[in-house]
PDB file of C-alpha atoms in Angstrom:
ATOM      1  CA  UNK A   4       2.190 -19.141   6.852  1.00 53.00           C
ATOM      2  CA  UNK A   5       1.969 -20.563   3.660  1.00 58.00           C
ATOM      3  CA  UNK A   6       0.028 -18.387   0.999  1.00 54.00           C
ATOM      4  CA  UNK A   7      -0.347 -19.022  -2.761  1.00 52.00           C
ATOM      5  CA  UNK A   8       3.013 -20.767  -2.958  1.00 56.00           C
ATOM      6  CA  UNK A   9       5.001 -17.959  -0.798  1.00 62.00           C
ATOM      7  CA  UNK A  10       6.144 -17.990   2.807  1.00 74.00           C
ATOM      8  CA  UNK A  11       4.964 -15.332   5.023  1.00 79.00           C
ATOM      9  CA  UNK A  12       5.987 -15.200   8.700  1.00 82.00           C
ATOM     10  CA  UNK A  13       3.959 -13.345  11.052  1.00 86.00           C
ATOM     11  CA  UNK A  14       6.555 -13.260  13.791  1.00 88.00           C
ATOM     12  CA  UNK A  15       9.273 -12.219  11.347  1.00 89.00           C
ATOM     13  CA  UNK A  16       7.448  -9.056  10.722  1.00 90.00           C
ATOM     14  CA  UNK A  17       6.910  -8.547  14.507  1.00 92.00           C
ATOM     15  CA  UNK A  18      10.300  -9.156  15.145  1.00 93.00           C
ATOM     16  CA  UNK A  19      11.744  -6.710  12.460  1.00 93.00           C
ATOM     17  CA  UNK A  20       9.057  -4.037  13.108  1.00 94.00           C
ATOM     18  CA  UNK A  21       9.635  -3.979  17.214  1.00 93.00           C
ATOM     19  CA  UNK A  22      12.811  -4.537  16.315  1.00 95.00           C
ATOM     20  CA  UNK A  23      13.013  -0.942  14.240  1.00 95.00           C
ATOM     21  CA  UNK A  24      11.316   0.505  17.084  1.00 94.00           C
ATOM     22  CA  UNK A  25      13.787  -0.641  19.724  1.00 95.00           C
ATOM     23  CA  UNK A  26      16.391   0.731  17.421  1.00 95.00           C
ATOM     24  CA  UNK A  27      15.025   3.938  17.355  1.00 95.00           C
ATOM     25  CA  UNK A  28      14.668   3.925  21.227  1.00 94.00           C
ATOM     26  CA  UNK A  29      18.259   3.098  22.133  1.00 95.00           C
ATOM     27  CA  UNK A  30      19.615   5.961  19.645  1.00 95.00           C
ATOM     28  CA  UNK A  31      17.413   8.521  20.740  1.00 95.00           C
ATOM     29  CA  UNK A  32      17.711   7.685  24.925  1.00 95.00           C
ATOM     30  CA  UNK A  33      21.303   9.080  25.313  1.00 94.00           C
ATOM     31  CA  UNK A  34      20.009  12.272  22.877  1.00 94.00           C
ATOM     32  CA  UNK A  35      17.203  13.066  25.043  1.00 94.00           C
ATOM     33  CA  UNK A  36      19.296  12.873  28.252  1.00 94.00           C
ATOM     34  CA  UNK A  37      22.038  14.827  26.992  1.00 93.00           C
ATOM     35  CA  UNK A  38      19.279  17.458  26.007  1.00 94.00           C
ATOM     36  CA  UNK A  39      17.267  17.014  29.592  1.00 92.00           C
ATOM     37  CA  UNK A  40      20.310  18.017  31.237  1.00 93.00           C
ATOM     38  CA  UNK A  41      20.186  21.077  29.364  1.00 92.00           C
ATOM     39  CA  UNK A  42      16.198  21.944  29.602  1.00 92.00           C
ATOM     40  CA  UNK A  43      13.607  19.283  30.776  1.00 92.00           C
ATOM     41  CA  UNK A  44      11.233  21.073  28.428  1.00 93.00           C
ATOM     42  CA  UNK A  45      13.330  20.505  25.586  1.00 93.00           C
ATOM     43  CA  UNK A  46      14.052  16.875  26.788  1.00 93.00           C
ATOM     44  CA  UNK A  47      10.233  16.279  26.620  1.00 95.00           C
ATOM     45  CA  UNK A  48       9.843  17.530  23.350  1.00 94.00           C
ATOM     46  CA  UNK A  49      12.545  15.505  21.964  1.00 95.00           C
ATOM     47  CA  UNK A  50      11.214  12.383  23.901  1.00 95.00           C
ATOM     48  CA  UNK A  51       8.131  12.987  21.901  1.00 96.00           C
ATOM     49  CA  UNK A  52       9.848  13.120  18.843  1.00 96.00           C
ATOM     50  CA  UNK A  53      11.040   9.795  19.802  1.00 96.00           C
ATOM     51  CA  UNK A  54       8.143   8.202  19.999  1.00 95.00           C
ATOM     52  CA  UNK A  55       7.062   9.617  16.739  1.00 96.00           C
ATOM     53  CA  UNK A  56      10.230   8.441  15.272  1.00 96.00           C
ATOM     54  CA  UNK A  57       9.621   4.749  16.499  1.00 96.00           C
ATOM     55  CA  UNK A  58       5.798   4.651  15.212  1.00 96.00           C
ATOM     56  CA  UNK A  59       7.588   5.643  11.932  1.00 95.00           C
ATOM     57  CA  UNK A  60       9.754   3.324  11.802  1.00 96.00           C
ATOM     58  CA  UNK A  61       7.853   0.424  12.862  1.00 95.00           C
ATOM     59  CA  UNK A  62       5.133   1.406  10.121  1.00 95.00           C
ATOM     60  CA  UNK A  63       7.570   1.690   7.463  1.00 95.00           C
ATOM     61  CA  UNK A  64       9.061  -1.684   8.249  1.00 94.00           C
ATOM     62  CA  UNK A  65       5.812  -3.256   8.407  1.00 94.00           C
ATOM     63  CA  UNK A  66       4.688  -1.756   5.557  1.00 94.00           C
ATOM     64  CA  UNK A  67       7.669  -2.809   3.319  1.00 93.00           C
ATOM     65  CA  UNK A  68       7.595  -6.469   4.213  1.00 91.00           C
ATOM     66  CA  UNK A  69       3.615  -6.566   3.757  1.00 91.00           C
ATOM     67  CA  UNK A  70       4.131  -5.202   0.400  1.00 90.00           C
ATOM     68  CA  UNK A  71       7.233  -7.618  -0.554  1.00 88.00           C
ATOM     69  CA  UNK A  72       4.823 -10.481   0.841  1.00 87.00           C
ATOM     70  CA  UNK A  73       1.738  -9.094  -1.178  1.00 87.00           C
ATOM     71  CA  UNK A  74       3.779  -8.714  -4.612  1.00 87.00           C
ATOM     72  CA  UNK A  75       5.176 -12.138  -4.258  1.00 86.00           C
ATOM     73  CA  UNK A  76       1.426 -13.606  -3.955  1.00 85.00           C
ATOM     74  CA  UNK A  77       0.309 -11.671  -6.942  1.00 86.00           C
ATOM     75  CA  UNK A  78       2.951 -12.966  -9.157  1.00 84.00           C
ATOM     76  CA  UNK A  79       2.462 -16.534  -8.085  1.00 82.00           C
ATOM     77  CA  UNK A  80      -1.134 -16.105  -8.720  1.00 83.00           C
ATOM     78  CA  UNK A  81      -0.448 -14.234 -12.069  1.00 83.00           C
ATOM     79  CA  UNK A  82       1.959 -17.296 -12.836  1.00 80.00           C
ATOM     80  CA  UNK A  83      -0.685 -19.692 -11.898  1.00 79.00           C
ATOM     81  CA  UNK A  84      -3.169 -18.345 -13.788  1.00 77.00           C
ATOM     82  CA  UNK A  85      -1.211 -18.266 -16.851  1.00 75.00           C
ATOM     83  CA  UNK A  86       0.076 -21.839 -16.786  1.00 73.00           C
ATOM     84  CA  UNK A  87      -3.467 -22.624 -16.562  1.00 71.00           C
ATOM     85  CA  UNK A  88      -4.623 -20.597 -19.809  1.00 72.00           C
ATOM     86  CA  UNK A  89      -1.815 -20.423 -22.056  1.00 64.00           C
ATOM     87  CA  UNK A  90      -1.210 -22.620 -24.801  1.00 60.00           C
ATOM     88  CA  UNK A  91       2.413 -24.014 -25.345  1.00 57.00           C
ATOM     89  CA  UNK A  92       3.468 -21.394 -27.987  1.00 55.00           C
ATOM     90  CA  UNK A  93       5.049 -23.440 -31.127  1.00 58.00           C
ATOM     91  CA  UNK A  94       8.805 -23.231 -31.356  1.00 57.00           C
ATOM     92  CA  UNK A  95      10.667 -22.062 -33.949  1.00 61.00           C
ATOM     93  CA  UNK A  96      12.581 -24.499 -35.983  1.00 64.00           C
ATOM     94  CA  UNK A  97      15.855 -22.862 -34.267  1.00 66.00           C
ATOM     95  CA  UNK A  98      14.354 -23.542 -30.903  1.00 60.00           C
ATOM     96  CA  UNK A  99      13.293 -19.999 -29.809  1.00 63.00           C
ATOM     97  CA  UNK A 100       9.999 -18.971 -28.633  1.00 60.00           C
ATOM     98  CA  UNK A 101       7.842 -17.060 -31.431  1.00 61.00           C
ATOM     99  CA  UNK A 102       7.259 -13.171 -30.420  1.00 61.00           C
ATOM    100  CA  UNK A 103       4.531 -12.295 -28.111  1.00 58.00           C
ATOM    101  CA  UNK A 104       4.975 -15.584 -26.127  1.00 60.00           C
ATOM    102  CA  UNK A 105       4.909 -14.593 -22.529  1.00 58.00           C
ATOM    103  CA  UNK A 106       7.551 -15.990 -19.586  1.00 56.00           C
ATOM    104  CA  UNK A 107       5.813 -16.236 -16.525  1.00 55.00           C
ATOM    105  CA  UNK A 108       8.913 -15.305 -14.357  1.00 55.00           C
ATOM    106  CA  UNK A 109       8.526 -11.814 -16.270  1.00 57.00           C
ATOM    107  CA  UNK A 110       4.991 -11.072 -15.750  1.00 58.00           C
ATOM    108  CA  UNK A 111       3.737  -8.190 -13.719  1.00 61.00           C
ATOM    109  CA  UNK A 112       0.660  -8.674 -11.526  1.00 59.00           C
ATOM    110  CA  UNK A 113      -1.947  -6.219 -13.020  1.00 60.00           C
ATOM    111  CA  UNK A 114      -4.910  -6.377 -10.419  1.00 58.00           C
ATOM    112  CA  UNK A 115      -2.709  -4.416  -8.016  1.00 61.00           C
ATOM    113  CA  UNK A 116      -4.162  -1.122  -6.782  1.00 61.00           C
ATOM    114  CA  UNK A 117      -1.726   1.532  -7.659  1.00 59.00           C
ATOM    115  CA  UNK A 118      -3.195   4.202  -5.643  1.00 59.00           C
ATOM    116  CA  UNK A 119      -2.433   2.341  -2.492  1.00 61.00           C
ATOM    117  CA  UNK A 120       1.544   1.849  -3.382  1.00 58.00           C
ATOM    118  CA  UNK A 121       3.590   3.958  -0.795  1.00 53.00           C
TER     119      UNK A 121
END
């Protein structure tokens, strides 16, 4: 999917998120089996904790990937808006830009709700 000049792949998001869950599962299965030999109840508790860890891993990976895509989209929009509204600054005789001129590559998006940042 191409949104505002950035590329976001839903397939890549699914692959990485589910891959993180499978990685947690692969690591936790030997631990569950070892503990289940000792006590079946303890094995069940560890298995439930492994399920919660899988959910946390999937959520963390997907949230980070979506946040990265959101930052790219907001930065592209801010740069595009800056390009439309900015007048080219008058260059100094030595060829440098005057103070206060903005570089669209360094603009931070300001329309982001910081209360929802993780």
